[in-house]
Coordinates of C-alpha atoms in Angstrom, one line a residue:
M1 CA 179.2 -93.2 97.8
T2 CA 181.9 -90.5 96.9
E3 CA 182.5 -87.4 98.9
G4 CA 181.3 -85.2 96.0
R5 CA 177.9 -86.9 95.7
I6 CA 177.2 -85.8 99.3
V7 CA 178.5 -82.3 99.4
K8 CA 176.9 -81.2 96.2
P9 CA 173.1 -81.6 97.3
L10 CA 173.9 -80.3 100.8
A11 CA 175.3 -77.1 99.3
V12 CA 172.2 -76.8 97.1
F13 CA 169.8 -77.2 100.1
I14 CA 171.7 -74.6 102.2
V15 CA 171.7 -72.2 99.3
V16 CA 167.8 -72.7 99.0
L17 CA 167.2 -72.3 102.7
V18 CA 169.2 -69.1 102.9
V19 CA 167.2 -67.5 99.9
I20 CA 163.8 -68.5 101.6
L21 CA 164.8 -66.9 104.9
G22 CA 166.2 -63.8 103.2
G23 CA 163.0 -63.3 101.2
T24 CA 160.8 -63.5 104.3
F25 CA 163.0 -61.1 106.0
L26 CA 162.8 -58.6 103.1
L27 CA 158.9 -58.9 103.0
A28 CA 158.7 -58.2 106.6
V29 CA 161.0 -55.2 106.3
A30 CA 158.9 -53.9 103.3
G31 CA 155.4 -54.6 104.8
P32 CA 155.4 -54.6 108.5
G33 CA 151.6 -54.4 108.8
S34 CA 150.9 -57.3 106.5
S35 CA 151.1 -60.0 109.3
G36 CA 148.7 -58.0 111.5
P37 CA 149.0 -56.6 115.0
P38 CA 149.8 -59.2 117.8
D39 CA 146.4 -58.5 119.5
G40 CA 144.3 -59.3 116.4
A41 CA 141.9 -56.3 116.9
S42 CA 142.0 -55.5 113.2
I43 CA 141.7 -58.8 111.5
D44 CA 138.8 -58.6 109.1
G45 CA 136.3 -61.4 109.6
Q46 CA 137.6 -62.5 112.8
S47 CA 136.7 -59.7 115.1
P48 CA 132.9 -58.8 114.6
S49 CA 131.8 -55.5 116.2
Q50 CA 130.0 -57.3 119.1
Y51 CA 133.4 -58.8 120.3
Q52 CA 135.2 -55.5 120.0
P53 CA 136.5 -54.1 123.6
D54 CA 134.0 -51.2 123.4
A55 CA 131.0 -53.5 123.1
V56 CA 131.9 -56.0 126.0
N57 CA 130.5 -53.6 128.8
A58 CA 127.4 -52.5 127.3
P59 CA 125.6 -49.7 129.1
V60 CA 122.8 -50.9 131.4
D61 CA 119.6 -49.1 132.4
P62 CA 119.9 -47.4 135.6
E63 CA 118.1 -49.3 138.5
D64 CA 117.1 -46.4 140.8
G65 CA 114.1 -44.4 142.0
E66 CA 111.4 -45.5 144.1
I67 CA 107.6 -46.6 143.9
S68 CA 105.5 -43.6 144.7
V69 CA 102.1 -44.0 146.3
D70 CA 100.0 -41.2 147.7
A71 CA 99.0 -41.3 151.1
D72 CA 95.8 -39.3 151.4
G73 CA 94.7 -40.7 154.9
E74 CA 92.0 -42.9 153.6
D75 CA 92.6 -46.5 153.9
K76 CA 91.9 -48.3 150.5
R77 CA 92.3 -52.1 149.7
I78 CA 93.5 -53.8 146.7
L79 CA 92.8 -57.5 146.0
V80 CA 95.3 -59.8 144.4
D81 CA 93.4 -62.4 142.5
T82 CA 94.6 -66.0 143.3
S83 CA 91.5 -67.9 142.2
H84 CA 92.3 -68.3 138.6
G85 CA 95.6 -70.3 138.5
N86 CA 97.4 -67.0 138.7
Q87 CA 101.3 -67.1 138.0
V88 CA 102.4 -65.0 140.9
S89 CA 103.5 -65.4 144.4
E90 CA 103.4 -63.0 147.4
S91 CA 107.3 -62.8 147.4
Q92 CA 107.2 -61.4 143.7
L93 CA 105.0 -58.6 144.9
E94 CA 106.8 -57.6 148.0
P95 CA 107.9 -54.2 146.5
I96 CA 104.4 -53.4 145.6
T97 CA 103.1 -54.5 149.1
E98 CA 105.6 -52.5 150.8
A99 CA 104.9 -49.3 148.9
V100 CA 101.0 -49.6 149.4
F101 CA 101.6 -50.3 153.1
E102 CA 103.8 -47.3 153.7
A103 CA 101.0 -45.2 152.2
G104 CA 98.5 -46.6 154.8
H105 CA 96.8 -48.9 152.4
T106 CA 96.1 -52.7 152.3
V107 CA 97.0 -55.4 149.7
E108 CA 95.1 -58.6 150.4
Y109 CA 95.6 -62.2 148.6
G110 CA 92.6 -64.2 147.6
T111 CA 89.2 -63.4 148.7
S112 CA 88.3 -63.0 152.3
G113 CA 85.8 -64.9 154.2
T114 CA 83.8 -67.8 152.6
G115 CA 82.8 -65.8 149.5
G116 CA 84.3 -66.4 146.0
F117 CA 85.7 -64.1 143.6
A118 CA 82.4 -62.7 142.2
E119 CA 81.0 -62.3 145.8
S120 CA 84.1 -60.5 147.3
L121 CA 84.7 -57.8 144.6
G122 CA 82.5 -55.3 146.1
Q123 CA 84.8 -55.1 149.3
Y124 CA 87.8 -53.8 147.4
D125 CA 88.6 -50.5 145.8
G126 CA 90.9 -52.2 143.0
V127 CA 91.6 -55.5 141.9
L128 CA 95.0 -56.8 140.4
V129 CA 95.0 -59.9 138.3
V130 CA 98.2 -61.3 137.5
Q131 CA 98.7 -63.9 134.5
P132 CA 95.6 -66.1 135.2
L133 CA 96.0 -69.5 133.5
G134 CA 92.2 -70.2 134.1
S135 CA 89.3 -68.7 132.6
F136 CA 86.4 -66.7 134.2
S137 CA 83.0 -68.2 134.7
P138 CA 80.0 -66.3 133.3
E139 CA 79.1 -65.4 136.8
E140 CA 82.5 -63.9 137.5
R141 CA 82.6 -62.0 134.1
E142 CA 79.2 -60.6 135.0
A143 CA 80.4 -59.5 138.4
L144 CA 83.7 -58.0 137.0
R145 CA 81.7 -56.0 134.5
E146 CA 79.2 -54.6 137.3
Y147 CA 82.2 -54.0 139.6
T148 CA 83.9 -51.7 137.1
E149 CA 80.7 -49.8 136.1
D150 CA 80.1 -49.2 139.7
G151 CA 83.4 -47.6 140.6
G152 CA 85.8 -50.5 141.2
R153 CA 89.0 -50.7 139.1
V154 CA 91.0 -53.5 137.8
V155 CA 94.4 -54.1 136.4
V156 CA 95.2 -57.2 134.3
L157 CA 98.8 -58.3 133.8
A158 CA 99.0 -61.0 131.0
E159 CA 101.8 -62.7 129.2
P160 CA 101.8 -64.2 125.6
T161 CA 101.7 -68.0 125.1
Q162 CA 105.1 -69.5 126.0
T163 CA 106.8 -73.0 126.0
Q164 CA 108.2 -73.9 129.3
L165 CA 110.9 -76.7 129.9
S166 CA 110.4 -78.7 133.2
T167 CA 113.4 -79.9 135.1
G168 CA 114.0 -83.1 136.9
F169 CA 114.8 -86.8 136.0
T170 CA 112.3 -86.6 133.0
Q171 CA 112.3 -83.3 131.1
S172 CA 109.2 -82.2 129.2
T173 CA 107.9 -79.1 127.7
T174 CA 104.8 -77.2 128.6
T175 CA 102.8 -74.6 126.8
V176 CA 101.5 -71.8 129.1
S177 CA 98.7 -69.4 127.8
F178 CA 96.9 -66.5 129.2
G179 CA 93.5 -67.8 130.1
A180 CA 91.4 -64.9 130.8
N181 CA 90.6 -63.6 127.2
N182 CA 87.0 -64.3 128.0
A183 CA 87.1 -61.9 130.8
T184 CA 89.0 -59.0 129.0
E185 CA 87.0 -59.2 125.6
Q186 CA 84.2 -57.6 127.2
Y187 CA 86.3 -54.5 127.6
G188 CA 87.5 -54.6 123.9
V189 CA 91.1 -56.1 124.5
R190 CA 92.6 -59.6 124.3
M191 CA 96.2 -61.0 124.4
G192 CA 98.1 -61.3 121.1
A193 CA 99.2 -64.5 119.6
E194 CA 102.9 -63.9 119.9
Q195 CA 105.9 -62.7 122.0
L196 CA 107.8 -59.6 120.8
Y197 CA 111.4 -58.8 120.3
N198 CA 113.7 -56.0 119.1
V199 CA 117.4 -56.5 118.0
D200 CA 118.2 -52.7 118.1
D201 CA 120.2 -52.1 121.2
A202 CA 118.7 -48.7 121.5
A203 CA 115.5 -50.4 121.7
N204 CA 115.9 -53.2 124.2
D205 CA 117.4 -53.8 127.6
N206 CA 120.6 -55.8 126.8
N207 CA 118.4 -58.6 125.5
F208 CA 116.5 -58.8 122.3
K209 CA 113.3 -60.1 124.1
A210 CA 113.4 -57.4 126.7
I211 CA 111.8 -54.7 124.6
Y212 CA 111.1 -51.0 125.4
A213 CA 107.9 -49.2 125.2
T214 CA 107.0 -45.8 125.2
P215 CA 103.8 -43.5 126.1
S216 CA 101.4 -42.9 123.2
G217 CA 99.9 -40.0 124.8
D218 CA 99.5 -38.0 128.2
G219 CA 97.4 -39.3 131.2
E220 CA 97.6 -40.7 134.6
L221 CA 99.3 -43.8 133.5
T222 CA 102.0 -42.3 131.5
D223 CA 102.7 -39.3 133.9
G224 CA 106.5 -39.1 134.4
V225 CA 107.4 -42.0 132.3
E226 CA 109.6 -42.0 129.3
T227 CA 110.4 -45.7 128.8
I228 CA 109.6 -48.8 130.4
T229 CA 110.7 -52.2 129.6
F230 CA 109.0 -55.6 129.4
D231 CA 111.0 -58.8 129.6
T232 CA 108.3 -61.1 128.3
A233 CA 106.3 -58.7 126.2
G234 CA 103.4 -59.5 123.8
Y235 CA 100.9 -57.2 122.4
A236 CA 97.3 -56.4 122.8
V237 CA 94.5 -56.7 120.2
V238 CA 92.1 -53.8 120.5
N239 CA 88.7 -53.1 119.4
G240 CA 85.8 -50.9 120.6
D241 CA 86.6 -48.0 123.0
A242 CA 89.8 -49.4 124.3
E243 CA 92.7 -46.7 124.3
T244 CA 96.3 -47.6 123.8
T245 CA 98.5 -45.8 126.3
F246 CA 102.0 -47.4 125.6
T247 CA 103.3 -48.8 122.3
A248 CA 106.4 -50.9 121.7
A249 CA 109.5 -49.3 120.4
E250 CA 109.9 -48.8 116.6
G251 CA 111.3 -51.7 114.9
T252 CA 109.8 -54.3 117.3
R253 CA 108.7 -57.7 115.5
T254 CA 106.8 -60.8 116.5
L255 CA 109.1 -63.6 117.5
E256 CA 107.5 -66.3 115.3
T257 CA 106.3 -64.8 112.1
R258 CA 108.9 -61.7 112.1
R259 CA 106.3 -59.3 111.5
T260 CA 107.1 -55.7 112.1
G261 CA 104.3 -53.4 113.3
T262 CA 103.0 -51.0 115.9
Y263 CA 102.2 -53.0 118.8
P264 CA 100.1 -51.8 121.8
T265 CA 101.5 -52.9 125.1
V266 CA 99.3 -51.1 127.6
V267 CA 95.7 -50.5 127.0
R268 CA 92.9 -48.8 129.0
N269 CA 89.2 -49.1 128.7
D270 CA 87.6 -46.7 131.5
N271 CA 88.3 -48.6 134.8
M272 CA 90.1 -51.5 133.3
V273 CA 93.8 -51.4 132.4
F274 CA 95.5 -54.2 130.4
V275 CA 99.3 -54.8 130.5
T276 CA 100.9 -57.4 128.1
D277 CA 103.7 -58.5 130.5
S278 CA 103.7 -59.4 134.2
T279 CA 107.5 -59.7 134.7
F280 CA 108.2 -55.9 135.3
I281 CA 106.4 -55.9 138.7
R282 CA 109.2 -58.4 140.1
S283 CA 112.0 -57.3 142.4
S284 CA 114.7 -57.8 139.6
E285 CA 112.8 -55.6 137.0
I286 CA 110.8 -53.2 139.0
Y287 CA 113.6 -50.5 139.0
D288 CA 114.6 -50.9 135.4
A289 CA 114.2 -47.8 133.2
D290 CA 111.1 -46.0 134.4
N291 CA 109.3 -49.2 135.5
E292 CA 109.0 -48.0 139.2
V293 CA 107.2 -44.8 138.0
F294 CA 104.8 -46.8 135.7
V295 CA 104.1 -49.2 138.8
G296 CA 103.3 -46.3 141.1
N297 CA 100.9 -45.0 138.3
L298 CA 99.0 -48.3 138.2
L299 CA 98.7 -48.5 142.0
A300 CA 97.4 -44.9 142.1
F301 CA 94.9 -46.0 139.5
L302 CA 93.8 -48.9 141.6
L303 CA 93.5 -46.8 144.7
E304 CA 91.5 -44.2 143.1
G305 CA 88.6 -46.8 142.7
E306 CA 85.7 -47.0 144.9
A307 CA 84.5 -50.2 146.5
P308 CA 81.0 -50.5 145.3
G309 CA 79.9 -52.7 148.3
G310 CA 81.4 -50.3 150.9
D311 CA 84.1 -51.3 153.5
A312 CA 84.8 -54.9 154.4
P313 CA 82.7 -56.1 157.5
D314 CA 84.6 -55.9 160.8
A315 CA 84.4 -58.5 163.6
G316 CA 81.1 -58.5 165.2
F317 CA 79.3 -57.2 162.0
V318 CA 77.3 -59.1 159.7
T319 CA 76.4 -58.0 156.1
D320 CA 72.9 -57.4 154.8
G321 CA 72.5 -56.6 151.3
G322 CA 76.1 -55.5 151.0
S323 CA 76.0 -52.7 153.7
A324 CA 77.5 -53.5 157.1
T325 CA 74.9 -53.4 160.1
P326 CA 75.7 -54.1 163.8
A327 CA 75.0 -57.7 164.9
E328 CA 72.3 -57.9 167.5
T329 CA 73.7 -58.9 171.0
P330 CA 71.9 -61.9 172.4
A331 CA 70.0 -61.2 175.8
A332 CA 71.5 -62.4 179.0
P333 CA 69.7 -65.7 180.2
T334 CA 67.3 -65.0 183.1
P335 CA 68.2 -67.3 186.1
E336 CA 65.5 -69.6 187.2
P337 CA 63.8 -68.9 190.7
T338 CA 65.2 -71.3 193.5
P339 CA 62.2 -73.0 195.0
T340 CA 61.9 -72.3 198.8
P341 CA 61.7 -75.6 200.9
T342 CA 58.4 -76.0 202.8
P343 CA 58.8 -77.2 206.6
S344 CA 57.0 -80.5 207.3
G345 CA 54.2 -80.5 209.9
F346 CA 52.5 -77.3 208.9

């Protein structure tokens, strides 16, 4: 190979390379923004709004305030139902128990003595029923109806049907449903079929399933409340005289069928209140938004009830027809006379 056959292609290659590099330099000088800023903040299609710096630290609802319970000097008693497969523990209700105790009232779990749910209702001024999975027997439904008609008050916290995943060596799914529709239907309300959601950041608590609800009117349940938040909210199906007191925020939809509507989340019928979520009373949620004010209103509602059967019998008392009467004290045994020995020989 001659020297000319090598030098000529090499010269052509060098000339082409110089032209390419020179053109790139001129384009960079002519349009400095065409390659984009080094941080990539303005790259269309690669930086959605939710990833922008101002959306990373989303504002959260304030978690302050306290549960207010009136102390009127009268000792009232609240029963927490535990006889219907209720999905609640004493530890989850500790903030409520603490507030009621400070006000001089009492919270009891399960029925006292040997009586069942229906037999024990009359001893309490209010009854809290949290997410029961079991149904109420005909006797219990009748006792509950008579209880509220005679001055007792009931709050029922319910959740929509959900699928839960079990953990362990073998994972499985379980469907969990509110089981006491047969008891609440006699008050004109039952649990709706689906969970709710809302994708509007102004209508949820940093989670599309943690919806907001607002008062539908004025009353003792809505006093001092602007917004409450529910993490597992459903909706109530209402008929008859039941009154809606809170409604899900505008734009809220059902999770499965995507239906937008006006969904009642808190309903009252005289001495019974039905709430379509039970998670807002837990320690992690009770101080979100105005939840603590709403919880205080619910406790005041329960404590304003009147135990139809009077106070619970104290030790040493027995019940007779629902009223407490002193038990009779047995008489002391009379000692037998000691026989006097008779001397022999007389």
